Amino acid sequence: MSDSSLRARAVLLMERVMRKGQSLAQEYPLVFEDAFDGQVLAIEEGAHVRSACAVLTRDFIVGDVRVRVGLIGSVSTDPACRRRGFASRLLDMARSELARQGCALVLLWADDPAFYEARGFAQIGAELDFLLEQHHTALLPSIPGVRAMAGDDVPRMHRLYSRHKERVDRKLEESLALFSSPGMHTLVLEERGEIAAYACLGRGSDLLGAVHEWAGAPEHVLALLRVHLERGKQRGERGPLVLIAPPSAVTLRDLLRNRNVTESTGILGLARIGDPACATEILGRCSAPGAQFSLDEDCGQSQVRVRVKGPRGASQLSEKDLLALLCPARLDGRAIRALEVATGVVFPGLPLPLFAWGLDSI
Ligand SMILES: CC(C)(COP(=O)(O)OP(=O)(O)OC[C@H]1O[C@@H](n2cnc3c(N)ncnc32)[C@H](O)[C@@H]1OP(=O)(O)O)[C@@H](O)C(=O)NCCC(=O)NCCS
């Protein structure tokens, strides 16, 4: 959005709807601070902003694969103008803009998924959720060197973050802004002058009670969880902590299972295909050689048709099929196996375990 007054008015609407007038900029610096790449999209009627949202293009890294994903956040319609189709139009605008920027997928997080599911979004990906209660404190290791994060820890935390196999690509300046999010308690474990691990609890009003971002060896992360539980109790927070982890965190998962911590598998978020050509190209990269992929451009963006041809036969994929192959909800591989059987094409690179750590959400 080039008109700075329109952007300012759109942000005011989002803050009124999402935060009772409080600022969103500190909570989501990559979107709302001028130094970063986020954009605000809005629909106006006369001189009034009726509906607005934030969009941000990010590169998700999964091992050697990079997937450009467009994030959509803070979707807000003026309460006096609801049910007139503004947010539906805005979502279409956001998707087109993000597709234009080369995003294979568009992704958002929503408390109430029904509105988005009715507009073509579907659940994708997975996260592990662990419920840590006060009685788990004594079962977690106590390791010296745990302290609250200090500002000059961030470059070393950023290096630790960058070792995650599944992550969103972040620049150091972005980490500097994100690690100073309001309402977040961040602990680090320092060993021999190095930051060996960190764990962030809470972030604004969206991730209350959640340890949503961490890095370091599993035993060290458990030691940080112990101190989070102890300090939470001192602050009078009696509720359980939820630890969010990527599905690949199997050692951490096993250590928590040994301590009888309740676990569940959630989803990463709600998504649609962004640019069908980019998504088809990723599907091809995840397949073994010998397959043919073609996109039916005539169907337009809303009706994707991808044709997959292999030694055993051909299949037509809709947008939803394509999404369910690339990054199915809870990484359920059934659709991938069915396509392999139908076409004889093997997809060793699927599913893609895309994962966003808590500070990446918008
Ligand atoms: C969720 C929200 C963004 C929807 O905005 P909206 O502009 O009212 O959305 P739309 O008008 O496109 O669609 C809303 C409903 O109106 C209906 N509608 C759309 N156009 C209509 C029209 N011309 N006449 C009557 N109804 C209409 C839609 O069918 C939809 O109904 P459904 O929810 O039963 O499917 C808005 O309620 C809001 O700002 N909520 C608070 C913030 C929030 O929760 N944001 C999401 C977090 S990311």
Short mmCIF file of C-alpha atoms and ligand atoms in Angstrom, two decimals:
data_model
loop_
_atom_site.label_atom_id
_atom_site.label_comp_id
_atom_site.label_asym_id
_atom_site.label_seq_id
_atom_site.Cartn_x
_atom_site.Cartn_y
_atom_site.Cartn_z
CA MET A 1 0.00 0.00 0.00
CA SER A 2 1.76 3.19 -1.14
CA ASP A 3 -0.62 5.74 0.44
CA SER A 4 0.77 6.20 3.96
CA SER A 5 -2.46 7.76 5.25
CA LEU A 6 -4.46 4.75 4.03
CA ARG A 7 -1.96 2.44 5.72
CA ALA A 8 -2.24 4.42 8.98
CA ARG A 9 -6.05 4.30 8.87
CA ALA A 10 -5.99 0.58 8.11
CA VAL A 11 -3.68 -0.07 11.07
CA LEU A 12 -6.02 1.94 13.32
CA LEU A 13 -8.92 -0.27 12.25
CA MET A 14 -6.90 -3.46 12.91
CA GLU A 15 -5.87 -2.17 16.36
CA ARG A 16 -9.45 -1.24 17.20
CA VAL A 17 -10.78 -4.66 16.14
CA MET A 18 -7.92 -6.88 17.34
CA ARG A 19 -6.49 -5.06 20.39
CA LYS A 20 -9.16 -2.66 21.70
CA GLY A 21 -7.09 0.23 20.32
CA GLN A 22 -3.71 -0.92 21.67
CA SER A 23 -0.68 -0.93 19.38
CA LEU A 24 0.12 -3.99 17.27
CA ALA A 25 3.54 -2.74 16.15
CA GLN A 26 5.61 -4.06 19.05
CA GLU A 27 3.89 -7.42 18.93
CA TYR A 28 4.29 -7.85 15.16
CA PRO A 29 7.27 -5.66 14.20
CA LEU A 30 7.93 -7.41 10.88
CA VAL A 31 4.48 -6.38 9.68
CA PHE A 32 3.89 -3.01 11.30
CA GLU A 33 7.36 -1.42 11.56
CA ASP A 34 8.58 0.46 8.49
CA ALA A 35 12.05 -1.14 8.66
CA PHE A 36 10.61 -4.53 7.66
CA ASP A 37 8.83 -6.04 4.67
CA GLY A 38 5.26 -6.53 5.86
CA GLN A 39 2.40 -4.89 3.97
CA VAL A 40 -1.05 -3.76 4.94
CA LEU A 41 -3.93 -4.35 2.52
CA ALA A 42 -7.23 -2.53 2.87
CA ILE A 43 -10.62 -2.06 1.26
CA GLU A 44 -12.04 1.45 1.37
CA GLU A 45 -15.56 2.71 0.82
CA GLY A 46 -15.63 6.44 0.34
CA ALA A 47 -12.88 7.69 2.66
CA HIS A 48 -13.45 4.91 5.19
CA VAL A 49 -11.39 1.75 5.60
CA ARG A 50 -13.90 -1.07 5.88
CA SER A 51 -11.62 -4.07 6.10
CA ALA A 52 -7.85 -4.56 6.44
CA CYS A 53 -5.23 -7.25 6.96
CA ALA A 54 -1.47 -7.69 7.14
CA VAL A 55 0.59 -9.80 4.74
CA LEU A 56 4.21 -10.91 4.95
CA THR A 57 6.23 -13.10 2.61
CA ARG A 58 8.55 -15.59 4.32
CA ASP A 59 10.83 -18.39 3.15
CA PHE A 60 10.16 -21.62 5.03
CA ILE A 61 13.16 -23.94 5.22
CA VAL A 62 12.76 -27.70 5.41
CA GLY A 63 16.19 -29.28 5.21
CA ASP A 64 17.43 -28.40 1.72
CA VAL A 65 14.04 -27.22 0.44
CA ARG A 66 12.86 -23.61 0.53
CA VAL A 67 9.17 -22.83 0.20
CA ARG A 68 7.99 -19.24 -0.15
CA VAL A 69 4.90 -18.80 2.00
CA GLY A 70 2.72 -15.71 2.32
CA LEU A 71 1.44 -15.07 5.82
CA ILE A 72 -1.89 -13.29 6.38
CA GLY A 73 -2.77 -11.80 9.76
CA SER A 74 -5.00 -9.41 11.71
CA VAL A 75 -7.93 -9.78 9.28
CA SER A 76 -10.37 -7.13 10.52
CA THR A 77 -13.64 -5.65 9.30
CA ASP A 78 -15.23 -2.57 10.85
CA PRO A 79 -17.92 -3.98 13.21
CA ALA A 80 -20.50 -1.67 11.58
CA CYS A 81 -19.79 -3.12 8.13
CA ARG A 82 -19.68 -6.87 8.69
CA ARG A 83 -21.40 -9.51 6.54
CA ARG A 84 -21.08 -7.45 3.39
CA GLY A 85 -18.30 -9.53 1.89
CA PHE A 86 -15.40 -7.17 2.70
CA ALA A 87 -13.18 -9.73 4.42
CA SER A 88 -13.89 -12.31 1.70
CA ARG A 89 -12.73 -9.82 -0.96
CA LEU A 90 -9.74 -8.86 1.14
CA LEU A 91 -8.64 -12.50 1.45
CA ASP A 92 -8.79 -12.81 -2.34
CA MET A 93 -6.73 -9.63 -2.65
CA ALA A 94 -4.18 -10.93 -0.14
CA ARG A 95 -3.87 -14.24 -1.93
CA SER A 96 -3.41 -12.58 -5.33
CA GLU A 97 -0.77 -10.20 -3.97
CA LEU A 98 1.14 -13.02 -2.25
CA ALA A 99 0.91 -15.23 -5.36
CA ARG A 100 2.31 -12.32 -7.38
CA GLN A 101 5.25 -12.26 -4.94
CA GLY A 102 5.95 -15.92 -5.74
CA CYS A 103 4.36 -17.58 -2.69
CA ALA A 104 3.51 -21.23 -3.27
CA LEU A 105 1.17 -21.20 -0.25
CA VAL A 106 -0.66 -18.62 1.82
CA LEU A 107 -0.96 -19.38 5.54
CA LEU A 108 -2.83 -17.92 8.48
CA TRP A 109 -3.68 -18.71 12.06
CA ALA A 110 -7.28 -18.33 13.25
CA ASP A 111 -9.15 -18.91 16.49
CA ASP A 112 -12.28 -19.72 14.53
CA PRO A 113 -11.35 -21.66 11.39
CA ALA A 114 -14.92 -21.94 10.02
CA PHE A 115 -14.85 -18.52 8.31
CA TYR A 116 -11.63 -19.39 6.47
CA GLU A 117 -12.58 -22.99 5.68
CA ALA A 118 -15.69 -21.66 3.96
CA ARG A 119 -13.33 -19.58 1.80
CA GLY A 120 -11.16 -22.45 0.55
CA PHE A 121 -8.60 -22.62 3.36
CA ALA A 122 -7.69 -26.04 4.77
CA GLN A 123 -5.68 -27.32 7.71
CA ILE A 124 -2.05 -28.03 6.94
CA GLY A 125 1.05 -29.26 8.74
CA ALA A 126 1.61 -30.35 12.28
CA GLU A 127 2.91 -29.30 15.65
CA LEU A 128 3.38 -31.27 18.86
CA ASP A 129 1.75 -29.80 21.95
CA PHE A 130 2.79 -30.86 25.47
CA LEU A 131 0.90 -29.90 28.60
CA LEU A 132 3.29 -29.24 31.48
CA GLU A 133 1.73 -28.90 34.89
CA GLN A 134 3.23 -27.76 38.20
CA HIS A 135 3.74 -31.35 39.38
CA HIS A 136 6.11 -31.92 36.43
CA THR A 137 8.57 -29.33 37.82
CA ALA A 138 10.37 -31.81 40.06
CA LEU A 139 10.65 -34.31 37.19
CA LEU A 140 12.59 -31.89 35.00
CA PRO A 141 16.39 -31.53 35.24
CA SER A 142 17.93 -28.68 37.18
CA ILE A 143 20.98 -27.36 35.34
CA PRO A 144 22.98 -24.30 36.50
CA GLY A 145 23.31 -21.29 34.22
CA VAL A 146 19.62 -20.50 33.57
CA ARG A 147 18.84 -16.76 33.56
CA ALA A 148 16.57 -14.22 31.90
CA MET A 149 17.58 -13.21 28.38
CA ALA A 150 19.63 -10.00 28.06
CA GLY A 151 19.57 -7.80 24.94
CA ASP A 152 23.10 -8.74 23.87
CA ASP A 153 22.23 -12.48 23.89
CA VAL A 154 20.21 -12.15 20.69
CA PRO A 155 23.01 -12.67 18.11
CA ARG A 156 23.94 -15.96 19.83
CA MET A 157 20.28 -16.97 20.14
CA HIS A 158 19.85 -16.17 16.46
CA ARG A 159 22.71 -18.56 15.61
CA LEU A 160 21.05 -21.30 17.69
CA TYR A 161 17.72 -20.63 15.99
CA SER A 162 19.37 -20.94 12.57
CA ARG A 163 20.38 -24.53 13.35
CA HIS A 164 16.77 -25.72 13.31
CA LYS A 165 16.14 -28.00 10.33
CA GLU A 166 12.60 -26.69 10.00
CA ARG A 167 12.27 -22.96 10.36
CA VAL A 168 11.42 -19.69 8.70
CA ASP A 169 14.47 -17.93 7.30
CA ARG A 170 15.21 -14.94 9.54
CA LYS A 171 17.71 -12.14 9.34
CA LEU A 172 19.56 -11.04 12.48
CA GLU A 173 17.73 -7.66 12.45
CA GLU A 174 14.44 -9.55 12.40
CA SER A 175 15.51 -11.67 15.38
CA LEU A 176 16.52 -8.51 17.25
CA ALA A 177 13.01 -7.09 16.78
CA LEU A 178 11.19 -10.38 17.45
CA PHE A 179 13.02 -11.35 20.65
CA SER A 180 11.97 -8.05 22.24
CA SER A 181 8.25 -8.86 21.82
CA PRO A 182 6.10 -7.55 24.69
CA GLY A 183 4.66 -9.91 27.28
CA MET A 184 7.30 -12.56 26.58
CA HIS A 185 9.47 -14.24 29.24
CA THR A 186 12.62 -15.58 27.63
CA LEU A 187 15.11 -17.72 29.53
CA VAL A 188 18.55 -18.71 28.31
CA LEU A 189 20.92 -21.39 29.55
CA GLU A 190 24.49 -20.15 29.55
CA GLU A 191 27.32 -22.66 29.64
CA ARG A 192 31.00 -21.68 29.47
CA GLY A 193 30.08 -18.22 28.17
CA GLU A 194 27.91 -19.59 25.33
CA ILE A 195 24.13 -19.59 25.01
CA ALA A 196 23.42 -23.33 24.93
CA ALA A 197 19.61 -23.07 24.85
CA TYR A 198 16.71 -20.64 25.08
CA ALA A 199 12.94 -20.87 25.56
CA CYS A 200 10.33 -18.12 25.05
CA LEU A 201 7.09 -18.14 27.08
CA GLY A 202 4.10 -16.05 26.00
CA ARG A 203 3.83 -13.38 23.34
CA GLY A 204 1.25 -10.62 23.32
CA SER A 205 -2.25 -11.97 23.83
CA ASP A 206 -1.98 -14.71 21.20
CA LEU A 207 0.45 -17.11 22.84
CA LEU A 208 -0.31 -16.72 26.55
CA GLY A 209 1.00 -19.67 28.57
CA ALA A 210 2.79 -21.22 25.58
CA VAL A 211 6.50 -21.94 25.24
CA HIS A 212 6.31 -21.38 21.52
CA GLU A 213 9.91 -20.97 20.54
CA TRP A 214 13.04 -22.68 21.86
CA ALA A 215 16.39 -24.04 20.70
CA GLY A 216 19.22 -26.13 22.10
CA ALA A 217 19.73 -29.70 23.28
CA PRO A 218 16.58 -31.43 24.60
CA GLU A 219 17.94 -31.82 28.18
CA HIS A 220 18.75 -28.11 28.23
CA VAL A 221 15.27 -27.22 26.99
CA LEU A 222 13.77 -29.33 29.79
CA ALA A 223 15.90 -27.41 32.32
CA LEU A 224 14.51 -24.15 30.92
CA LEU A 225 10.96 -25.49 31.17
CA ARG A 226 11.59 -26.30 34.82
CA VAL A 227 12.61 -22.69 35.55
CA HIS A 228 9.64 -21.38 33.49
CA LEU A 229 7.30 -23.46 35.68
CA GLU A 230 9.04 -22.26 38.89
CA ARG A 231 9.00 -18.60 37.87
CA GLY A 232 5.43 -18.84 36.58
CA LYS A 233 4.38 -20.13 40.00
CA GLN A 234 6.20 -17.22 41.69
CA ARG A 235 4.25 -14.83 39.42
CA GLY A 236 1.03 -16.51 40.54
CA GLU A 237 0.44 -18.28 37.20
CA ARG A 238 -1.07 -21.60 38.23
CA GLY A 239 -2.17 -22.84 34.83
CA PRO A 240 -0.26 -25.42 32.82
CA LEU A 241 2.33 -24.45 30.21
CA VAL A 242 1.94 -25.65 26.66
CA LEU A 243 5.19 -26.52 24.95
CA ILE A 244 4.94 -26.31 21.15
CA ALA A 245 7.44 -28.33 19.11
CA PRO A 246 7.92 -29.43 15.51
CA PRO A 247 7.12 -33.07 14.75
CA SER A 248 10.84 -33.76 14.25
CA ALA A 249 11.55 -33.06 17.96
CA VAL A 250 11.39 -36.78 18.77
CA THR A 251 14.11 -36.85 21.46
CA LEU A 252 12.39 -34.07 23.38
CA ARG A 253 9.06 -35.86 22.86
CA ASP A 254 10.47 -39.12 24.27
CA LEU A 255 11.97 -37.35 27.31
CA LEU A 256 8.56 -35.78 28.02
CA ARG A 257 6.74 -39.07 27.44
CA ASN A 258 9.02 -40.66 30.07
CA ARG A 259 7.73 -38.04 32.48
CA ASN A 260 4.07 -38.73 31.62
CA VAL A 261 3.49 -35.31 30.10
CA THR A 262 0.21 -35.23 28.15
CA GLU A 263 0.75 -34.66 24.42
CA SER A 264 -1.35 -34.04 21.36
CA THR A 265 -0.71 -33.31 17.70
CA GLY A 266 -2.11 -30.05 16.39
CA ILE A 267 -1.95 -28.42 12.98
CA LEU A 268 0.41 -25.74 11.74
CA GLY A 269 -2.36 -23.46 10.45
CA LEU A 270 -4.87 -22.85 7.66
CA ALA A 271 -3.63 -22.50 4.10
CA ARG A 272 -4.47 -22.22 0.43
CA ILE A 273 -2.32 -22.58 -2.61
CA GLY A 274 -0.90 -19.17 -3.55
CA ASP A 275 0.73 -19.29 -6.97
CA PRO A 276 -0.24 -22.68 -8.50
CA ALA A 277 2.86 -22.70 -10.74
CA CYS A 278 5.20 -22.33 -7.74
CA ALA A 279 3.31 -25.04 -5.84
CA THR A 280 3.46 -27.40 -8.84
CA GLU A 281 7.17 -26.76 -9.21
CA ILE A 282 7.71 -27.77 -5.56
CA LEU A 283 5.64 -30.93 -6.09
CA GLY A 284 7.94 -31.79 -9.00
CA ARG A 285 11.06 -31.15 -6.91
CA CYS A 286 9.77 -33.56 -4.26
CA SER A 287 9.25 -36.39 -6.77
CA ALA A 288 11.66 -39.00 -8.08
CA PRO A 289 12.81 -38.46 -11.71
CA GLY A 290 10.63 -39.56 -14.60
CA ALA A 291 7.32 -37.89 -13.76
CA GLN A 292 5.59 -35.16 -15.77
CA PHE A 293 3.68 -32.28 -14.21
CA SER A 294 1.52 -29.79 -16.04
CA LEU A 295 -0.71 -27.01 -14.87
CA ASP A 296 -4.04 -26.29 -16.51
CA GLU A 297 -3.84 -22.49 -16.69
CA ASP A 298 -7.31 -22.14 -18.22
CA CYS A 299 -9.00 -22.98 -14.96
CA GLY A 300 -7.79 -19.69 -13.41
CA GLN A 301 -6.49 -19.22 -9.88
CA SER A 302 -9.58 -20.41 -8.10
CA GLN A 303 -9.74 -23.75 -9.93
CA VAL A 304 -6.30 -25.24 -10.11
CA ARG A 305 -5.86 -28.42 -12.11
CA VAL A 306 -2.48 -30.10 -12.01
CA ARG A 307 -1.89 -33.18 -14.14
CA VAL A 308 0.62 -35.73 -12.86
CA LYS A 309 1.72 -38.39 -15.33
CA GLY A 310 3.85 -41.37 -14.37
CA PRO A 311 4.67 -44.87 -15.58
CA ARG A 312 1.45 -46.34 -14.21
CA GLY A 313 -1.05 -43.62 -15.15
CA ALA A 314 -2.12 -40.01 -14.80
CA SER A 315 -4.03 -38.08 -12.12
CA GLN A 316 -5.69 -34.65 -11.99
CA LEU A 317 -5.20 -32.64 -8.82
CA SER A 318 -7.39 -29.83 -7.50
CA GLU A 319 -5.99 -27.00 -5.36
CA LYS A 320 -7.03 -28.87 -2.20
CA ASP A 321 -5.38 -32.09 -3.48
CA LEU A 322 -2.16 -30.20 -4.13
CA LEU A 323 -2.17 -28.73 -0.63
CA ALA A 324 -2.92 -32.13 0.94
CA LEU A 325 0.06 -33.61 -0.89
CA LEU A 326 2.59 -30.88 -0.10
CA CYS A 327 1.86 -30.41 3.58
CA PRO A 328 -1.15 -32.45 4.75
CA ALA A 329 -2.83 -31.80 8.09
CA ARG A 330 -0.88 -33.66 10.80
CA LEU A 331 1.45 -34.81 8.00
CA ASP A 332 -0.94 -37.63 7.12
CA GLY A 333 0.66 -39.36 4.12
CA ARG A 334 -2.40 -41.20 2.77
CA ALA A 335 -3.05 -38.87 -0.20
CA ILE A 336 0.63 -39.11 -1.17
CA ARG A 337 0.55 -42.91 -1.13
CA ALA A 338 -2.69 -42.97 -3.13
CA LEU A 339 -1.13 -40.75 -5.83
CA GLU A 340 1.99 -42.93 -5.87
CA VAL A 341 -0.16 -46.02 -6.43
CA ALA A 342 -2.26 -44.35 -9.14
CA THR A 343 0.63 -42.89 -11.14
CA GLY A 344 3.70 -44.94 -10.24
CA VAL A 345 5.46 -41.66 -9.36
CA VAL A 346 7.35 -41.75 -6.05
CA PHE A 347 7.48 -38.65 -3.81
CA PRO A 348 10.40 -39.12 -1.42
CA GLY A 349 10.32 -35.42 -0.49
CA LEU A 350 6.72 -35.42 0.73
CA PRO A 351 5.14 -34.47 3.01
CA LEU A 352 7.02 -31.24 3.64
CA PRO A 353 7.08 -30.73 7.43
CA LEU A 354 6.76 -26.94 7.21
CA PHE A 355 7.03 -25.37 10.64
CA ALA A 356 6.88 -21.85 12.00
CA TRP A 357 8.25 -21.08 15.46
CA GLY A 358 6.05 -18.85 17.61
CA LEU A 359 7.81 -15.60 16.81
CA ASP A 360 7.11 -16.10 13.10
CA SER A 361 3.33 -16.01 13.39
CA ILE A 362 1.52 -12.81 12.43
C1 LIG B 1 -14.08 -12.39 10.71
C2 LIG B 1 -14.31 -11.05 10.02
C3 LIG B 1 -12.97 -10.55 9.51
C4 LIG B 1 -15.29 -11.24 8.88
O1 LIG B 1 -15.45 -9.99 8.19
P1 LIG B 1 -16.66 -9.69 7.20
O2 LIG B 1 -16.24 -8.54 6.36
O3 LIG B 1 -17.90 -9.56 7.96
O4 LIG B 1 -16.67 -11.01 6.34
P2 LIG B 1 -17.60 -11.31 5.07
O5 LIG B 1 -18.65 -10.28 4.96
O6 LIG B 1 -16.73 -11.54 3.92
O7 LIG B 1 -18.22 -12.68 5.48
C5 LIG B 1 -18.92 -12.80 6.72
C6 LIG B 1 -20.23 -13.41 6.56
O8 LIG B 1 -21.04 -12.52 5.84
C7 LIG B 1 -21.69 -13.22 4.80
N1 LIG B 1 -21.83 -12.27 3.73
C8 LIG B 1 -20.90 -11.88 2.86
N2 LIG B 1 -21.40 -10.98 1.99
C9 LIG B 1 -22.67 -10.77 2.36
C10 LIG B 1 -23.69 -9.94 1.89
N3 LIG B 1 -23.51 -9.13 0.85
N4 LIG B 1 -24.88 -9.96 2.55
C11 LIG B 1 -25.05 -10.76 3.63
N5 LIG B 1 -24.12 -11.58 4.10
C12 LIG B 1 -22.95 -11.59 3.48
C13 LIG B 1 -20.75 -14.31 4.44
O9 LIG B 1 -21.44 -15.39 3.83
C14 LIG B 1 -20.21 -14.69 5.78
O10 LIG B 1 -21.07 -15.58 6.41
P3 LIG B 1 -20.48 -16.92 7.07
O11 LIG B 1 -19.50 -16.49 8.11
O12 LIG B 1 -21.67 -17.55 7.63
O13 LIG B 1 -19.82 -17.63 5.94
C15 LIG B 1 -14.93 -10.01 10.99
O14 LIG B 1 -16.03 -10.59 11.62
C16 LIG B 1 -13.98 -9.50 12.04
O15 LIG B 1 -13.30 -8.48 11.85
N6 LIG B 1 -13.91 -10.20 13.21
C17 LIG B 1 -13.06 -9.82 14.30
C18 LIG B 1 -11.60 -10.03 14.00
C19 LIG B 1 -11.27 -11.47 13.73
O16 LIG B 1 -11.71 -12.37 14.43
N7 LIG B 1 -10.41 -11.67 12.71
C20 LIG B 1 -9.89 -12.93 12.35
C21 LIG B 1 -8.61 -13.15 13.04
S1 LIG B 1 -7.22 -13.32 11.94
#
